[in-house]
Amino acid sequence: MAEFDYDVLVIGAGPGGYVAAIRAAQLGLKTACAESRETLGGTCLNVGCIPSKAMLHASEYFDAAANGAMEKMGIKVSPKLDLDTMHAQRKDAVKQLTGGIEFLFKKNKVTWLKGRASFEDAHKVKVGDETVTAKNVVIATGSSVTPLPGVEIDQKVVVDSTGALELPKVPKHMVVIGGGVIGLELGSVWRRLGAKVTCVEFLDQILPGFDGDVRKESNKIFKKQGIEFKLGTKVTEVKVKGGKATLTLEPAKGGDAETMEADCVLVSIGRKPNTDGLALDKAGLETNQRGQIEIDHDFRTKTDGVWAIGDVVPGPMLAHKAEDEGIAVAENIAGQTGIVNHDVIPSVVYTWPEVAGVGLTEEAAKEKGDVKVGKFPMLANSRAKTNHEPDGFVKVIADAKTDRVLGVWCIASVAGTMIAQAAQAMEFGATSEDIAYTCHAHPTHSEAIKEAAMAVTGKPIHI
Ligand code: FAD
Ligand code: NAI
């Protein structure tokens, strides 16, 4: 009889966990994945990336019809919102994709253990009523919403991202607490569908972690679209009565308080790693000050045979980062060399226009040494101009001595697609000249990346 029930037990079937399980099985390891949700796919497929993009995509069409953008191109329409159908297509996308993971588990012979997992020891895990043993355990339990002290999320008036995806009617006034990725994406959805949206952000600028120019410019664009911003402001209290919320706001640096009424409040101030109930101590593990499980370069925790990936470990909380770590950890368990280059993880905000970046911000690059920066406005890109998409720019940051590309930032309608070529170039150690001399198809938005790269040495063609 085998010493263990499984070679690999993955805890959590989000993009980190399900990918790790499939790759481990592909590599010939006997694999199980414990998941407590009714469906596979984790936050991303059930209540995150996928449903939010379904609502963003549909609301973008509605907005284009309602705000005159279609009329400008000779298409006269008077759109009427059918929110139930919009929600139905969101649910359908989720159902199809989560069902797809179940199919892939069957195809690859990954056993789904349904239930909550907790450690009995480093190689023994209780899942629901069953206890299983595994030579290797991968913790991929993801993250959940960070609560705002004193503010109760009732999923009716005060919602988190999950509640904000499912609102049964368009709020008159939605206050978004936190000008990060979730606040801007879901705030945009409901603004497009007719809500007045106010975004309260603690810091002096939205989108922390993004390049300074990008933060300023995107703020201007969202403001122009109608989102009102209260920067440098904190919410100290939210009282709910009769289906309405009264918020108390104060300047972050101190000062006079003001109140604001809303019929929907979205709390989106970040996410925290999920480790409650895992009994990490029984596996000889603890969390760091940020609640994360510490790992080494190979995704090993300090306990032999226990590994961790995704939102529960340090690094950006992004699905593609979790997926790549899932592949790498499975390869490492199988004795191969699984590596993730954490310096080249793209970030995309799926607003309109999209906001995307990879590598260092200009500010961070300058702290490391001398840099050259090339910028190119989307207004001068023929495709963006033709499509009536004048907002945004591309910025390429390169090392002043070696010309190696250190970071690329874009605001453009398809910035999320454009950033892939920048990530690939950086992965291959490209210089700005390499990008500038690569032939880009015309007319495409991506030509703006070529021109920004040309601008690094001062010679773009179209400005
Ligand atoms: P998760 O996806 O959180 O999955 C962890 C799974 O583990 C969950 O299903 C959970 O039920 C399960 N689990 C937890 N504890 C246990 C236990 N003890 N036993 C059994 N099962 C357990 N990222 C992007 O890159 N692009 C986007 O567009 C994007 N949009 C987002 C939109 C929203 C609204 C939100 C909330 C997030 C979004 N994200 C996006 C972030 C992305 O969802 C996460 O980074 C990603 O899901 C992390 O993957 P993971 O596998 O680490 O964890
Ligand atoms: P976030 O970290 O992106 O933004 C939170 C914002 O709230 C920050 O700007 C912060 O300064 C602000 N804040 C914190 N406390 C506050 C307070 N008391 N009052 C006012 N503002 C306050 O977190 P968010 O938007 O909740 O997203 C969570 C995670 O989900 C992110 O790490 C992100 O990577 C991921 N995500 C990714 C998406 C994507 O890739 N497109 C989409 C949605 C989420």
Coordinates of C-alpha atoms and ligand atoms in Angstrom, one line a residue:
M1 CA 0.0 0.0 0.0
A2 CA 1.2 3.5 -0.8
E3 CA 2.5 5.5 2.1
F4 CA 0.1 8.4 1.3
D5 CA -3.3 8.7 -0.2
Y6 CA -2.1 11.3 -2.7
D7 CA 1.2 12.6 -4.0
V8 CA -0.3 16.1 -4.0
L9 CA -3.2 17.6 -2.1
V10 CA -4.1 21.2 -3.2
I11 CA -6.2 23.2 -0.7
G12 CA -8.4 25.7 -2.7
A13 CA -9.5 25.5 -6.3
G14 CA -9.0 29.1 -7.4
P15 CA -6.7 30.0 -10.3
G16 CA -3.7 29.1 -8.2
G17 CA -5.0 25.8 -6.8
Y18 CA -6.9 24.4 -9.8
V19 CA -4.0 25.1 -12.1
A20 CA -1.5 23.5 -9.7
A21 CA -3.7 20.5 -9.4
I22 CA -4.1 20.1 -13.2
R23 CA -0.4 20.5 -13.8
A24 CA 0.5 18.1 -11.0
A25 CA -1.8 15.5 -12.6
Q26 CA -0.4 16.2 -16.0
L27 CA 3.0 15.4 -14.6
G28 CA 1.8 12.0 -13.5
L29 CA 1.2 12.8 -9.8
K30 CA -1.8 11.4 -8.0
T31 CA -3.6 14.6 -7.1
A32 CA -6.6 15.8 -5.1
C33 CA -8.0 19.3 -4.7
A34 CA -10.0 20.3 -1.6
E35 CA -12.6 23.1 -2.3
S36 CA -15.4 24.2 0.1
R37 CA -17.4 26.2 -2.5
E38 CA -20.1 24.5 -4.5
T39 CA -18.2 25.3 -7.7
L40 CA -14.6 25.3 -8.7
G41 CA -12.6 28.3 -9.9
G42 CA -12.2 30.3 -6.6
T43 CA -12.8 34.0 -6.2
C44 CA -11.7 34.7 -9.8
L45 CA -14.3 32.6 -11.6
N46 CA -17.1 32.8 -9.1
V47 CA -17.1 36.3 -7.7
G48 CA -14.1 38.1 -9.1
C49 CA -12.4 38.5 -12.5
I50 CA -15.1 36.7 -14.6
P51 CA -18.4 38.1 -13.3
S52 CA -16.9 41.6 -13.0
K53 CA -15.7 41.5 -16.6
A54 CA -19.2 40.2 -17.7
M55 CA -20.7 43.3 -16.1
L56 CA -18.0 45.6 -17.4
H57 CA -18.4 44.4 -20.9
A58 CA -22.2 44.6 -20.9
S59 CA -22.3 48.0 -19.2
E60 CA -19.7 49.4 -21.7
Y61 CA -22.1 48.6 -24.5
F62 CA -24.9 50.3 -22.6
D63 CA -22.8 53.3 -22.0
A64 CA -21.7 53.6 -25.6
A65 CA -25.4 53.5 -26.6
A66 CA -26.5 55.9 -23.9
N67 CA -23.7 58.5 -23.9
G68 CA -23.8 59.3 -27.6
A69 CA -20.7 57.4 -28.6
M70 CA -22.7 55.2 -31.0
E71 CA -24.6 58.2 -32.4
K72 CA -21.3 59.8 -33.3
M73 CA -20.7 56.9 -35.6
G74 CA -24.1 57.1 -37.2
I75 CA -25.9 54.5 -35.0
K76 CA -29.0 56.0 -33.4
V77 CA -30.3 54.0 -30.5
S78 CA -32.4 54.7 -27.4
P79 CA -31.1 52.0 -25.0
K80 CA -33.3 50.6 -22.3
L81 CA -31.7 48.7 -19.4
D82 CA -32.8 45.1 -18.8
L83 CA -30.7 44.5 -15.7
D84 CA -32.1 41.0 -15.2
T85 CA -30.8 39.9 -18.5
M86 CA -27.4 41.5 -17.9
H87 CA -27.2 39.6 -14.6
A88 CA -28.3 36.4 -16.4
Q89 CA -25.5 36.6 -18.9
R90 CA -23.0 37.2 -16.0
K91 CA -24.2 34.1 -14.2
D92 CA -24.1 32.1 -17.5
A93 CA -20.4 33.1 -18.0
V94 CA -19.6 32.0 -14.5
K95 CA -21.5 28.7 -14.8
Q96 CA -19.8 27.8 -18.1
L97 CA -16.3 28.6 -16.9
T98 CA -16.7 26.9 -13.4
G99 CA -18.2 23.9 -15.2
G100 CA -15.2 23.9 -17.5
I101 CA -12.8 23.5 -14.6
E102 CA -14.9 20.5 -13.3
F103 CA -14.5 19.0 -16.8
L104 CA -10.8 19.6 -16.8
F105 CA -10.5 18.0 -13.3
K106 CA -12.3 14.9 -14.7
K107 CA -10.2 14.9 -17.8
N108 CA -6.9 15.1 -15.9
K109 CA -8.1 12.7 -13.1
V110 CA -7.9 15.3 -10.3
T111 CA -10.1 14.2 -7.4
W112 CA -12.3 17.0 -6.0
L113 CA -12.6 16.6 -2.3
K114 CA -15.7 18.8 -1.4
G115 CA -15.4 20.5 2.0
R116 CA -13.3 22.8 4.2
A117 CA -9.8 21.6 4.8
S118 CA -7.8 21.9 8.0
F119 CA -4.4 20.4 8.9
E120 CA -4.1 17.5 11.3
D121 CA -0.4 17.5 10.7
A122 CA 1.9 18.5 7.8
H123 CA 0.8 15.5 5.7
K124 CA -2.7 14.8 7.1
V125 CA -5.6 17.0 6.2
K126 CA -9.2 16.8 7.3
V127 CA -11.6 17.7 4.4
G128 CA -15.2 17.8 5.6
D129 CA -15.7 14.5 7.4
E130 CA -12.8 12.7 5.6
T131 CA -9.2 12.7 6.5
V132 CA -6.6 12.2 3.8
T133 CA -2.8 12.0 3.7
A134 CA -0.6 13.5 1.0
K135 CA 3.2 13.6 0.4
N136 CA 2.8 17.2 -0.6
V137 CA 0.2 19.8 0.4
V138 CA -0.2 23.1 -1.5
I139 CA -2.0 25.8 0.3
A140 CA -3.9 27.9 -2.3
T141 CA -6.7 29.3 -0.1
G142 CA -6.8 32.8 -1.7
S143 CA -8.1 35.9 -0.1
S144 CA -11.3 37.6 1.0
V145 CA -12.5 41.2 1.5
T146 CA -10.8 43.4 4.1
P147 CA -13.5 44.7 6.4
L148 CA -13.6 48.4 7.4
P149 CA -13.8 48.5 11.2
G150 CA -17.2 49.6 12.4
V151 CA -18.8 49.2 9.0
E152 CA -21.1 46.2 8.7
I153 CA -21.5 44.6 5.2
D154 CA -25.2 43.6 4.9
Q155 CA -25.0 43.0 1.1
K156 CA -28.0 45.2 0.7
V157 CA -27.1 48.8 1.4
V158 CA -23.4 48.2 2.4
V159 CA -21.9 45.7 0.0
D160 CA -18.5 44.2 -0.8
S161 CA -17.5 43.3 -4.4
T162 CA -19.7 40.2 -4.4
G163 CA -22.8 42.2 -3.4
A164 CA -21.8 45.0 -5.9
L165 CA -21.9 42.5 -8.7
E166 CA -25.4 41.4 -8.0
L167 CA -27.3 44.6 -7.2
P168 CA -30.9 44.1 -8.1
K169 CA -31.4 47.7 -9.2
V170 CA -29.2 50.6 -10.2
P171 CA -28.5 52.7 -7.1
K172 CA -29.2 56.4 -7.3
H173 CA -26.0 57.3 -5.4
M174 CA -23.3 54.8 -4.8
V175 CA -20.4 55.6 -2.6
V176 CA -17.3 53.6 -3.2
I177 CA -14.8 53.4 -0.3
G178 CA -11.4 52.8 -1.8
G179 CA -10.1 54.1 -5.2
G180 CA -8.3 50.8 -6.0
V181 CA -9.0 48.3 -8.7
I182 CA -12.3 47.0 -7.4
G183 CA -13.7 50.5 -6.6
L184 CA -12.9 51.8 -10.1
E185 CA -14.1 48.7 -12.0
L186 CA -17.4 48.2 -10.2
G187 CA -17.9 52.0 -9.7
S188 CA -17.6 52.3 -13.5
V189 CA -20.2 49.5 -14.0
W190 CA -22.9 51.3 -12.0
R191 CA -21.9 54.8 -13.2
R192 CA -22.4 53.5 -16.8
L193 CA -25.8 52.1 -15.9
G194 CA -27.0 55.4 -14.4
A195 CA -25.8 55.7 -10.8
K196 CA -24.1 58.8 -9.4
V197 CA -20.8 57.5 -8.1
T198 CA -18.6 59.0 -5.5
C199 CA -15.3 57.4 -4.7
V200 CA -13.7 58.1 -1.3
E201 CA -10.0 57.4 -1.3
F202 CA -7.7 57.6 1.8
L203 CA -4.6 58.5 -0.2
D204 CA -4.0 61.7 -2.3
Q205 CA -4.3 59.7 -5.5
I206 CA -6.2 56.6 -6.8
L207 CA -4.6 53.3 -7.9
P208 CA -1.8 52.8 -5.4
G209 CA 1.2 50.9 -6.9
F210 CA 0.6 52.3 -10.4
D211 CA 2.9 54.8 -12.1
G212 CA 2.4 58.4 -10.9
D213 CA 1.5 59.8 -14.4
V214 CA -1.0 57.0 -14.9
R215 CA -2.6 57.6 -11.5
K216 CA -3.1 61.3 -12.3
E217 CA -4.2 60.9 -15.9
S218 CA -6.7 58.0 -15.1
N219 CA -8.1 60.1 -12.3
K220 CA -8.8 62.9 -14.8
I221 CA -10.4 60.6 -17.2
F222 CA -12.7 58.9 -14.7
K223 CA -13.7 62.4 -13.3
K224 CA -14.6 63.5 -16.9
Q225 CA -16.8 60.4 -17.2
G226 CA -18.7 61.5 -14.1
I227 CA -17.2 59.7 -11.1
E228 CA -16.7 62.2 -8.3
F229 CA -13.6 61.7 -6.2
K230 CA -12.9 62.6 -2.6
L231 CA -9.2 62.1 -2.3
G232 CA -7.2 62.2 1.0
T233 CA -10.5 61.4 2.8
K234 CA -11.5 58.6 5.1
V235 CA -14.8 57.2 6.1
T236 CA -15.2 57.0 9.8
E237 CA -18.8 55.8 10.1
V238 CA -21.6 54.3 8.0
K239 CA -25.1 54.3 9.6
V240 CA -27.9 52.5 7.8
K241 CA -31.5 53.3 8.3
G242 CA -34.5 52.6 6.1
G243 CA -32.5 51.4 3.2
K244 CA -30.3 54.5 3.1
A245 CA -26.7 55.0 4.4
T246 CA -25.3 58.1 6.0
L247 CA -21.5 58.2 5.8
T248 CA -19.3 60.3 8.0
L249 CA -16.1 61.5 6.1
E250 CA -13.0 63.2 7.5
P251 CA -9.9 64.5 5.8
A252 CA -7.3 61.7 6.1
K253 CA -4.9 64.2 7.7
G254 CA -7.5 65.4 10.2
G255 CA -10.0 68.2 10.1
D256 CA -13.8 68.8 10.0
A257 CA -16.1 65.9 9.4
E258 CA -18.9 66.0 6.8
T259 CA -21.7 63.6 6.1
M260 CA -23.0 62.1 2.8
E261 CA -26.1 60.1 2.0
A262 CA -26.1 57.1 -0.3
D263 CA -28.4 54.3 -1.2
C264 CA -25.4 51.9 -1.8
V265 CA -22.0 51.8 -0.2
L266 CA -19.2 49.6 -1.7
V267 CA -16.4 48.7 0.7
S268 CA -13.3 48.0 -1.5
I269 CA -10.3 48.8 0.6
G270 CA -8.3 45.6 -0.2
R271 CA -8.3 41.9 0.4
K272 CA -6.7 39.7 3.1
P273 CA -5.3 36.2 2.9
N274 CA -7.6 33.3 3.9
T275 CA -6.0 31.2 6.6
D276 CA -8.7 31.1 9.3
G277 CA -9.7 27.5 10.2
L278 CA -6.7 26.0 8.4
A279 CA -5.0 25.0 11.7
L280 CA -1.7 26.1 10.2
D281 CA 0.0 25.5 13.6
K282 CA -0.6 21.8 13.3
A283 CA 1.6 21.9 10.1
G284 CA 4.2 23.9 12.0
L285 CA 3.3 27.2 10.2
E286 CA 2.2 30.7 11.1
T287 CA 1.4 33.8 9.2
N288 CA 3.4 37.0 8.9
Q289 CA 2.2 40.5 10.1
R290 CA 0.1 40.8 6.9
G291 CA -1.6 37.5 7.4
Q292 CA 0.4 35.9 4.6
I293 CA 2.2 32.5 4.5
E294 CA 5.9 33.1 3.9
I295 CA 7.5 31.0 1.1
D296 CA 10.9 30.7 -0.6
H297 CA 11.6 31.2 -4.3
D298 CA 10.3 27.7 -5.0
F299 CA 7.0 28.2 -3.1
R300 CA 8.1 26.0 -0.2
T301 CA 6.9 27.0 3.3
K302 CA 9.2 26.4 6.2
T303 CA 7.6 22.9 6.7
D304 CA 9.0 20.2 4.4
G305 CA 6.3 19.0 1.9
V306 CA 4.0 22.0 2.5
W307 CA 3.9 24.6 -0.3
A308 CA 1.9 27.8 -0.8
I309 CA 0.8 30.0 -3.7
G310 CA -1.5 32.7 -4.9
D311 CA -3.3 35.4 -2.9
V312 CA -2.3 33.7 0.4
V313 CA 1.4 34.4 -0.1
P314 CA 3.2 37.8 -0.6
G315 CA 2.9 39.6 -3.9
P316 CA 0.2 41.1 -6.0
M317 CA -3.2 39.5 -5.6
L318 CA -3.8 38.7 -9.3
A319 CA -5.3 35.6 -11.0
H320 CA -2.5 35.3 -13.6
K321 CA 0.2 35.5 -10.9
A322 CA -1.6 32.7 -8.9
E323 CA -1.9 30.6 -12.1
D324 CA 1.8 30.9 -13.0
E325 CA 2.7 30.0 -9.4
G326 CA 0.3 27.0 -9.7
I327 CA 2.2 25.7 -12.7
A328 CA 5.6 26.4 -11.1
V329 CA 4.8 24.8 -7.7
A330 CA 3.6 21.6 -9.4
E331 CA 6.7 21.5 -11.5
N332 CA 8.9 21.9 -8.4
I333 CA 7.0 19.1 -6.6
A334 CA 7.6 16.9 -9.6
G335 CA 11.3 17.6 -9.4
Q336 CA 11.4 20.0 -12.3
T337 CA 12.4 23.7 -12.1
G338 CA 9.3 25.9 -11.8
I339 CA 10.0 29.6 -11.8
V340 CA 7.9 32.7 -11.8
N341 CA 9.6 36.1 -12.6
H342 CA 7.8 38.3 -10.1
D343 CA 9.4 41.4 -11.7
V344 CA 7.3 41.0 -14.8
I345 CA 3.7 40.5 -13.6
P346 CA 1.3 42.8 -15.6
S347 CA -1.6 44.6 -13.9
V348 CA -4.7 45.7 -15.7
V349 CA -7.7 47.7 -14.6
Y350 CA -10.6 46.8 -16.9
T351 CA -12.2 50.2 -16.9
W352 CA -12.8 52.2 -20.1
P353 CA -10.2 53.1 -21.2
E354 CA -8.2 50.2 -19.6
V355 CA -5.2 51.0 -17.4
A356 CA -2.3 48.6 -17.5
G357 CA 1.3 48.4 -16.5
V358 CA 4.2 46.0 -16.1
G359 CA 7.6 46.3 -14.3
L360 CA 8.7 49.4 -12.4
T361 CA 6.9 52.7 -12.1
E362 CA 9.0 55.8 -13.2
E363 CA 9.2 56.7 -9.5
A364 CA 10.6 53.3 -8.4
A365 CA 12.9 53.1 -11.5
K366 CA 14.4 56.5 -10.6
E367 CA 15.2 55.3 -7.1
K368 CA 17.3 52.5 -8.6
G369 CA 19.3 54.7 -11.1
D370 CA 19.1 56.9 -14.1
V371 CA 16.3 56.3 -16.6
K372 CA 15.1 57.5 -20.0
V373 CA 11.4 57.8 -20.5
G374 CA 9.4 57.8 -23.8
K375 CA 5.8 58.8 -23.9
F376 CA 3.3 58.7 -26.8
P377 CA -0.4 59.9 -26.6
M378 CA -3.2 57.7 -27.8
L379 CA -4.5 60.9 -29.5
A380 CA -1.7 60.5 -32.1
N381 CA -2.3 56.8 -32.7
S382 CA -4.3 56.4 -35.9
R383 CA -6.5 53.5 -34.7
A384 CA -7.4 55.1 -31.4
K385 CA -8.2 58.4 -33.2
T386 CA -10.3 56.6 -35.8
N387 CA -12.2 54.7 -33.1
H388 CA -12.9 58.0 -31.2
E389 CA -10.7 56.9 -28.3
P390 CA -8.4 59.9 -27.7
D391 CA -7.7 59.4 -24.0
G392 CA -4.5 57.9 -22.6
F393 CA -0.9 57.4 -23.5
V394 CA 1.9 54.8 -23.5
K395 CA 5.0 55.3 -21.4
V396 CA 8.2 53.2 -21.7
I397 CA 10.8 53.5 -19.0
A398 CA 14.3 52.3 -19.9
D399 CA 17.6 52.1 -18.1
A400 CA 19.6 55.2 -19.1
K401 CA 22.9 53.3 -19.6
T402 CA 21.8 49.9 -21.0
D403 CA 18.5 50.9 -22.6
R404 CA 16.9 47.8 -21.1
V405 CA 13.1 48.2 -20.6
L406 CA 12.3 48.5 -16.9
G407 CA 8.6 49.3 -17.1
V408 CA 5.7 50.0 -19.5
W409 CA 2.5 51.8 -18.6
C410 CA -0.6 52.3 -20.8
I411 CA -4.0 54.0 -20.7
A412 CA -5.9 52.9 -23.8
S413 CA -9.1 51.2 -24.7
V414 CA -7.2 47.9 -25.1
A415 CA -4.3 48.5 -22.7
G416 CA -4.8 45.0 -21.2
T417 CA -4.1 43.4 -24.5
M418 CA -1.3 45.8 -25.4
I419 CA 0.6 45.2 -22.2
A420 CA 1.2 41.5 -23.1
Q421 CA 3.8 42.5 -25.7
A422 CA 5.6 44.7 -23.2
A423 CA 5.7 41.8 -20.7
Q424 CA 7.1 39.5 -23.3
A425 CA 9.7 42.0 -24.3
M426 CA 10.8 42.5 -20.7
E427 CA 10.8 38.8 -20.1
F428 CA 13.3 38.5 -23.1
G429 CA 15.4 41.4 -21.6
A430 CA 14.5 43.8 -24.5
T431 CA 15.8 47.3 -24.9
S432 CA 13.6 50.1 -25.9
E433 CA 15.4 50.0 -29.3
D434 CA 14.3 46.3 -29.7
I435 CA 10.7 47.4 -29.4
A436 CA 11.2 50.4 -31.6
Y437 CA 12.6 48.3 -34.4
T438 CA 10.0 45.6 -34.2
C439 CA 7.4 45.8 -37.0
H440 CA 4.0 46.5 -35.5
A441 CA 0.8 46.0 -37.7
H442 CA -0.9 49.2 -38.8
P443 CA -3.4 50.5 -37.8
T444 CA -3.3 49.1 -34.3
H445 CA -3.3 50.5 -30.8
S446 CA 0.0 48.6 -30.2
E447 CA 1.8 50.9 -32.5
A448 CA 1.7 53.4 -29.6
I449 CA 4.0 51.1 -27.7
K450 CA 6.5 51.2 -30.6
E451 CA 6.2 55.0 -30.8
A452 CA 6.7 55.4 -27.0
A453 CA 9.8 53.1 -27.3
M454 CA 11.0 55.3 -30.2
A455 CA 10.4 58.4 -27.9
V456 CA 12.8 57.0 -25.4
T457 CA 15.6 58.1 -27.6
G458 CA 13.6 61.1 -28.8
K459 CA 12.5 60.1 -32.3
P460 CA 8.9 59.1 -32.6
I461 CA 7.3 59.6 -36.0
H462 CA 3.8 60.7 -35.3
I463 CA 4.2 63.5 -32.8
Ligands
FAD1 P1 -8.9 32.2 -4.8 O1 -9.3 32.5 -6.2 O2 -9.4 33.2 -3.7 O3 -9.4 30.8 -4.5 C1 -9.2 30.2 -3.2 C2 -10.2 29.1 -3.1 O4 -9.9 28.4 -1.9 C3 -11.6 29.6 -2.9 O5 -12.5 29.0 -3.8 C4 -12.0 29.2 -1.4 O6 -13.4 28.8 -1.3 C5 -11.1 28.0 -1.2 N1 -10.7 27.8 0.2 C6 -10.3 28.7 1.1 N2 -10.0 28.1 2.3 C7 -10.3 26.8 2.1 C8 -10.3 25.7 3.0 N3 -9.8 25.8 4.2 N4 -10.7 24.5 2.5 C9 -11.2 24.3 1.2 N5 -11.2 25.4 0.3 C10 -10.8 26.6 0.8 N6 -7.4 39.3 -10.7 C11 -7.0 39.4 -12.0 O7 -5.8 39.0 -12.3 N7 -7.8 40.0 -12.9 C12 -9.0 40.5 -12.7 O8 -9.7 41.0 -13.5 C13 -9.5 40.3 -11.3 N8 -10.7 40.8 -11.0 C14 -11.2 40.6 -9.7 C15 -12.4 41.1 -9.4 C16 -12.9 41.0 -8.1 C17 -14.3 41.6 -7.8 C18 -12.1 40.4 -7.1 C19 -12.7 40.2 -5.8 C20 -10.9 39.9 -7.4 C21 -10.4 40.0 -8.7 N9 -9.1 39.6 -9.1 C22 -8.6 39.7 -10.4 C23 -8.2 38.9 -8.1 C24 -8.3 37.4 -8.3 O9 -9.6 37.0 -8.2 C25 -7.4 36.7 -7.3 O10 -6.1 37.2 -7.3 C26 -7.3 35.2 -7.6 O11 -8.6 34.6 -7.5 C27 -6.4 34.5 -6.5 O12 -6.4 33.2 -6.8 P2 -6.1 32.1 -5.6 O13 -6.2 30.8 -6.3 O14 -4.9 32.5 -4.9 O15 -7.3 32.2 -4.6
NAI2 P1 -6.8 47.8 -3.7 O1 -5.7 47.6 -2.8 O2 -6.6 47.8 -5.2 O3 -7.4 49.3 -3.4 C1 -7.9 49.6 -2.1 C2 -7.9 51.1 -2.0 O4 -8.6 51.5 -0.8 C3 -6.5 51.8 -1.9 O5 -6.4 52.8 -2.9 C4 -6.4 52.3 -0.5 O6 -5.6 53.4 -0.4 C5 -7.9 52.6 -0.2 N1 -8.2 52.5 1.2 C6 -7.8 51.7 2.2 N2 -8.4 52.0 3.3 C7 -9.2 53.0 3.1 C8 -10.2 53.7 3.9 N3 -10.3 53.4 5.2 N4 -10.9 54.7 3.3 C9 -10.7 55.0 2.0 N5 -9.9 54.3 1.2 C10 -9.1 53.4 1.8 O7 -8.0 46.8 -3.2 P2 -9.3 46.4 -3.9 O8 -9.7 47.4 -4.9 O9 -10.2 46.1 -2.8 O10 -8.9 45.1 -4.7 C11 -8.4 44.0 -3.9 C12 -7.5 43.1 -4.7 O11 -8.2 42.5 -5.8 C13 -6.4 44.0 -5.4 O12 -5.1 43.5 -4.8 C14 -6.4 43.7 -6.8 O13 -5.1 43.2 -7.2 C15 -7.4 42.5 -7.0 N6 -8.2 42.8 -8.1 C16 -7.7 42.9 -9.3 C17 -8.4 43.3 -10.4 C18 -7.7 43.3 -11.7 O14 -6.7 42.8 -11.9 N7 -8.4 43.9 -12.7 C19 -9.8 43.6 -10.3 C20 -10.3 43.6 -9.0 C21 -9.5 43.2 -7.9

